[in-house]
Amino acid sequence: MTNPSPWRATVLTLFPEMFPGPLGVSLAGRALAAGLWQLEARDIRASATDRHRSVDDTPAGGGPGMVLRADILAAAIDAAQISPERPRLLMSPRGRPLTQARVVELARGPGPLIVCGRFEGVDQRVIDGRGLEEVSIGDYVLSGGEIAAMALIDSCVRLLPGVMGKEASGTEESFSDGLLEYPQYTRPQLFEGAPIPEILTSGDHAKVASWRRAESEALTAARRPDLWAQIPSKAPNRAGRQKTPKNKTDG
């Protein structure tokens, strides 16, 4: 049965032909075809007022590049006519870093409007005037916000009810509890001399869970000290194991 009010992503972009792109295949694509979520890509140029469909102008105060005009983008946002409860996001390298916790919040809501910037940026007055929340997917610069918007949408869609095959898939993974995900293994039992850790084939679920937790903690402490520092309390055995027990080839 289709959700009567599916999660919806409205994207404002200068390149609507880029969508759905990767979102139209695999997990997100199947869910889109099934009506579990909706995607609307709107062309910002549709709100331009001159015959050249101009959307940008030179930066006030001088400098290289062009800036997306406030009046054009504001008109495009208004034309989308989204409901007040839907978040208004601007993909921006200066925005607050996107986290799994924020993704969960967005996935539980009605779905955002996402503005994809281009050029040197967006006029600050439309960011302030339309209440845009700036969001970053990393400390680097892309040509535009479209790829970042796809990443955000994909991270949300996979958490929607009915999208993933097993509910546990969304809870036992990186960042779900502030830690990186533990190492994964599958057949063959022996690969290039390296076996699957014995504990994972022991059938002892409690020991498997303990091993996975310890591995997650060790990986997080080693690779993401910034995340590790945010764990409020650390048990004595945390981050103390860098190698898998009884398996010197792993780790």
Tab-separated table of C-alpha atoms in Angstrom:
chain	number	residue	atom	x	y	z
A	1	MET	CA	0.000	0.000	0.000
A	2	THR	CA	1.373	3.409	-0.950
A	3	ASN	CA	1.874	5.984	1.775
A	4	PRO	CA	-0.843	8.668	1.289
A	5	SER	CA	1.709	11.364	2.146
A	6	PRO	CA	5.099	10.075	0.994
A	7	TRP	CA	8.345	11.779	1.905
A	8	ARG	CA	9.085	14.397	-0.735
A	9	ALA	CA	12.256	16.125	-1.922
A	10	THR	CA	11.847	19.364	-3.870
A	11	VAL	CA	15.093	20.440	-5.523
A	12	LEU	CA	15.764	23.908	-6.930
A	13	THR	CA	18.556	23.752	-9.480
A	14	LEU	CA	19.863	25.272	-12.691
A	15	PHE	CA	20.210	21.730	-14.044
A	16	PRO	CA	16.960	19.825	-13.399
A	17	GLU	CA	18.003	17.277	-16.030
A	18	MET	CA	20.566	15.954	-13.539
A	19	PHE	CA	17.707	14.400	-11.545
A	20	PRO	CA	16.878	11.717	-10.624
A	21	GLY	CA	20.323	10.578	-11.849
A	22	PRO	CA	21.695	7.999	-9.388
A	23	LEU	CA	18.525	8.382	-7.332
A	24	GLY	CA	16.616	6.660	-10.112
A	25	VAL	CA	18.399	3.324	-9.767
A	26	SER	CA	19.018	0.680	-7.094
A	27	LEU	CA	17.419	1.110	-3.671
A	28	ALA	CA	16.296	4.728	-4.059
A	29	GLY	CA	15.096	4.141	-7.627
A	30	ARG	CA	12.971	1.149	-6.698
A	31	ALA	CA	11.469	3.072	-3.785
A	32	LEU	CA	10.772	6.051	-6.071
A	33	ALA	CA	9.019	3.807	-8.602
A	34	ALA	CA	7.011	2.216	-5.793
A	35	GLY	CA	5.803	5.600	-4.561
A	36	LEU	CA	7.576	5.391	-1.206
A	37	TRP	CA	8.989	8.861	-1.820
A	38	GLN	CA	8.652	11.639	-4.390
A	39	LEU	CA	11.136	13.858	-6.203
A	40	GLU	CA	10.501	17.200	-7.850
A	41	ALA	CA	13.331	19.000	-9.650
A	42	ARG	CA	12.471	22.624	-10.427
A	43	ASP	CA	14.433	24.910	-12.740
A	44	ILE	CA	15.532	28.142	-11.043
A	45	ARG	CA	15.737	29.795	-14.479
A	46	ALA	CA	11.956	29.506	-14.767
A	47	SER	CA	11.789	32.457	-12.361
A	48	ALA	CA	14.098	34.673	-14.439
A	49	THR	CA	12.451	37.788	-15.851
A	50	ASP	CA	14.587	38.742	-18.850
A	51	ARG	CA	14.731	37.123	-22.280
A	52	HIS	CA	18.176	35.685	-21.550
A	53	ARG	CA	16.872	33.957	-18.397
A	54	SER	CA	19.665	35.510	-16.346
A	55	VAL	CA	20.012	34.277	-12.763
A	56	ASP	CA	23.348	35.714	-11.614
A	57	ASP	CA	25.333	38.939	-11.435
A	58	THR	CA	28.768	40.186	-10.383
A	59	PRO	CA	29.619	40.193	-6.657
A	60	ALA	CA	29.062	43.434	-4.768
A	61	GLY	CA	32.440	44.771	-3.693
A	62	GLY	CA	34.232	43.112	-6.589
A	63	GLY	CA	35.922	39.773	-6.959
A	64	PRO	CA	35.874	36.830	-9.345
A	65	GLY	CA	32.889	34.810	-10.475
A	66	MET	CA	29.181	35.456	-10.256
A	67	VAL	CA	26.563	35.324	-7.498
A	68	LEU	CA	23.072	33.837	-7.701
A	69	ARG	CA	20.629	36.727	-7.447
A	70	ALA	CA	18.378	37.033	-4.402
A	71	ASP	CA	15.283	38.136	-6.309
A	72	ILE	CA	15.421	35.257	-8.795
A	73	LEU	CA	16.077	32.563	-6.205
A	74	ALA	CA	13.463	33.971	-3.821
A	75	ALA	CA	10.896	33.852	-6.607
A	76	ALA	CA	11.852	30.242	-7.358
A	77	ILE	CA	11.465	29.292	-3.690
A	78	ASP	CA	8.106	31.022	-3.459
A	79	ALA	CA	6.888	29.371	-6.671
A	80	ALA	CA	7.580	25.932	-5.175
A	81	GLN	CA	4.814	26.628	-2.629
A	82	ILE	CA	6.103	24.224	-0.020
A	83	SER	CA	4.341	23.877	3.324
A	84	PRO	CA	5.841	25.712	6.322
A	85	GLU	CA	6.776	22.507	8.165
A	86	ARG	CA	9.149	21.395	5.411
A	87	PRO	CA	12.822	22.308	6.011
A	88	ARG	CA	14.470	24.700	3.563
A	89	LEU	CA	18.051	23.668	2.913
A	90	LEU	CA	20.916	25.196	0.941
A	91	MET	CA	23.778	22.893	0.035
A	92	SER	CA	26.857	24.931	0.887
A	93	PRO	CA	30.494	24.177	1.826
A	94	ARG	CA	30.199	26.686	4.659
A	95	GLY	CA	27.114	25.011	6.111
A	96	ARG	CA	26.787	22.849	9.190
A	97	PRO	CA	28.167	19.358	8.478
A	98	LEU	CA	25.503	16.796	7.662
A	99	THR	CA	25.384	14.085	10.318
A	100	GLN	CA	23.489	10.831	10.607
A	101	ALA	CA	21.447	12.360	13.435
A	102	ARG	CA	20.314	15.190	11.135
A	103	VAL	CA	19.570	12.684	8.376
A	104	VAL	CA	17.317	10.750	10.762
A	105	GLU	CA	15.472	13.982	11.622
A	106	LEU	CA	14.974	14.847	7.962
A	107	ALA	CA	13.834	11.311	7.104
A	108	ARG	CA	11.201	11.431	9.847
A	109	GLY	CA	9.748	14.673	8.506
A	110	PRO	CA	7.752	15.481	5.367
A	111	GLY	CA	10.876	16.026	3.259
A	112	PRO	CA	12.908	19.163	2.478
A	113	LEU	CA	13.179	21.772	-0.187
A	114	ILE	CA	16.837	21.775	-1.274
A	115	VAL	CA	18.496	24.685	-3.044
A	116	CYS	CA	21.516	23.802	-5.180
A	117	GLY	CA	23.904	26.722	-5.393
A	118	ARG	CA	26.220	27.530	-8.294
A	119	PHE	CA	28.822	30.136	-9.192
A	120	GLU	CA	30.514	31.892	-6.237
A	121	GLY	CA	27.519	31.470	-3.981
A	122	VAL	CA	24.068	32.799	-3.168
A	123	ASP	CA	23.084	36.336	-2.191
A	124	GLN	CA	22.967	36.364	1.622
A	125	ARG	CA	19.675	38.245	1.634
A	126	VAL	CA	17.726	35.310	0.202
A	127	ILE	CA	19.394	32.948	2.693
A	128	ASP	CA	18.204	35.199	5.517
A	129	GLY	CA	14.876	36.178	3.980
A	130	ARG	CA	13.744	32.652	3.134
A	131	GLY	CA	15.214	30.972	6.202
A	132	LEU	CA	17.596	28.644	4.362
A	133	GLU	CA	19.549	26.204	6.523
A	134	GLU	CA	23.043	25.809	5.059
A	135	VAL	CA	24.201	22.186	4.965
A	136	SER	CA	27.622	20.803	4.010
A	137	ILE	CA	28.548	17.236	3.098
A	138	GLY	CA	32.270	17.806	3.603
A	139	ASP	CA	35.179	20.209	3.730
A	140	TYR	CA	35.650	20.551	-0.011
A	141	VAL	CA	34.085	22.508	-2.873
A	142	LEU	CA	31.941	21.056	-5.666
A	143	SER	CA	30.920	22.706	-8.924
A	144	GLY	CA	27.385	22.969	-7.630
A	145	GLY	CA	25.000	21.673	-5.012
A	146	GLU	CA	23.377	18.952	-7.118
A	147	ILE	CA	25.709	16.091	-6.161
A	148	ALA	CA	25.529	17.149	-2.517
A	149	ALA	CA	21.727	17.230	-2.706
A	150	MET	CA	21.701	13.708	-4.137
A	151	ALA	CA	23.874	12.496	-1.276
A	152	LEU	CA	21.543	14.056	1.275
A	153	ILE	CA	18.419	12.671	-0.392
A	154	ASP	CA	19.884	9.173	-0.697
A	155	SER	CA	20.881	9.123	2.970
A	156	CYS	CA	17.302	10.011	3.928
A	157	VAL	CA	15.456	7.767	1.473
A	158	ARG	CA	17.187	4.600	2.659
A	159	LEU	CA	15.752	5.223	6.149
A	160	LEU	CA	12.142	5.577	4.990
A	161	PRO	CA	9.742	2.793	6.018
A	162	GLY	CA	9.675	-0.040	3.501
A	163	VAL	CA	12.799	1.016	1.599
A	164	MET	CA	15.399	-1.283	3.151
A	165	GLY	CA	14.832	-5.020	3.272
A	166	LYS	CA	15.666	-5.389	6.968
A	167	GLU	CA	15.013	-2.765	9.613
A	168	ALA	CA	18.270	-3.722	11.334
A	169	SER	CA	20.155	-2.526	8.260
A	170	GLY	CA	19.426	1.049	9.281
A	171	THR	CA	20.472	0.690	12.898
A	172	GLU	CA	23.608	-1.458	12.823
A	173	GLU	CA	25.848	0.724	10.663
A	174	SER	CA	28.306	3.590	10.862
A	175	PHE	CA	27.220	6.608	12.925
A	176	SER	CA	23.969	4.973	14.146
A	177	ASP	CA	25.272	5.160	17.734
A	178	GLY	CA	28.126	7.599	17.209
A	179	LEU	CA	30.597	4.894	16.166
A	180	LEU	CA	31.974	3.622	12.878
A	181	GLU	CA	30.627	0.271	11.731
A	182	TYR	CA	32.459	-2.931	12.617
A	183	PRO	CA	34.221	-4.974	9.855
A	184	GLN	CA	31.986	-7.204	7.735
A	185	TYR	CA	32.755	-10.694	6.363
A	186	THR	CA	31.034	-13.300	4.199
A	187	ARG	CA	31.942	-16.424	2.214
A	188	PRO	CA	34.348	-17.799	1.223
A	189	GLN	CA	35.559	-18.912	4.635
A	190	LEU	CA	39.183	-18.524	3.532
A	191	PHE	CA	40.296	-15.742	1.175
A	192	GLU	CA	43.968	-15.421	0.153
A	193	GLY	CA	45.012	-17.076	3.403
A	194	ALA	CA	42.811	-14.870	5.603
A	195	PRO	CA	39.935	-16.636	7.375
A	196	ILE	CA	36.710	-15.174	8.702
A	197	PRO	CA	37.256	-14.428	12.410
A	198	GLU	CA	36.324	-17.547	14.363
A	199	ILE	CA	34.028	-15.702	16.737
A	200	LEU	CA	31.687	-14.743	13.869
A	201	THR	CA	31.068	-18.390	13.033
A	202	SER	CA	30.838	-19.555	16.655
A	203	GLY	CA	27.070	-19.224	16.893
A	204	ASP	CA	27.437	-17.334	20.181
A	205	HIS	CA	25.378	-14.192	19.536
A	206	ALA	CA	26.425	-12.464	22.747
A	207	LYS	CA	30.113	-12.877	21.939
A	208	VAL	CA	29.528	-11.742	18.348
A	209	ALA	CA	27.782	-8.589	19.596
A	210	SER	CA	30.625	-7.901	22.056
A	211	TRP	CA	33.249	-8.396	19.333
A	212	ARG	CA	31.438	-6.087	16.955
A	213	ARG	CA	31.127	-3.386	19.586
A	214	ALA	CA	34.797	-3.592	20.456
A	215	GLU	CA	35.798	-3.418	16.798
A	216	SER	CA	33.538	-0.393	16.228
A	217	GLU	CA	35.102	1.379	19.187
A	218	ALA	CA	38.643	0.585	18.092
A	219	LEU	CA	37.994	1.774	14.532
A	220	THR	CA	36.344	4.977	15.728
A	221	ALA	CA	39.171	5.800	18.139
A	222	ALA	CA	41.801	5.161	15.444
A	223	ARG	CA	40.146	6.754	12.406
A	224	ARG	CA	37.761	9.379	13.803
A	225	PRO	CA	39.105	10.801	17.063
A	226	ASP	CA	36.646	13.663	16.655
A	227	LEU	CA	33.741	11.225	16.984
A	228	TRP	CA	35.471	9.251	19.710
A	229	ALA	CA	35.912	12.397	21.797
A	230	GLN	CA	32.138	12.896	21.792
A	231	ILE	CA	31.413	9.534	23.449
A	232	PRO	CA	30.363	10.627	26.968
A	233	SER	CA	31.876	7.676	28.837
A	234	LYS	CA	34.436	5.100	27.812
A	235	ALA	CA	34.571	1.656	29.388
A	236	PRO	CA	38.080	0.379	30.271
A	237	ASN	CA	38.081	-2.117	27.389
A	238	ARG	CA	37.162	0.419	24.724
A	239	ALA	CA	39.540	0.948	21.849
A	240	GLY	CA	41.893	-1.510	23.432
A	241	ARG	CA	41.693	-4.152	20.718
A	242	GLN	CA	43.108	-3.484	17.321
A	243	LYS	CA	43.220	-7.133	16.234
A	244	THR	CA	40.601	-9.852	16.097
A	245	PRO	CA	40.966	-12.498	18.840
A	246	LYS	CA	42.435	-15.828	17.727
A	247	ASN	CA	43.162	-14.455	14.279
A	248	LYS	CA	46.472	-12.696	13.826
A	249	THR	CA	45.822	-12.101	10.114
A	250	ASP	CA	42.815	-9.874	10.762
A	251	GLY	CA	42.856	-6.278	11.807
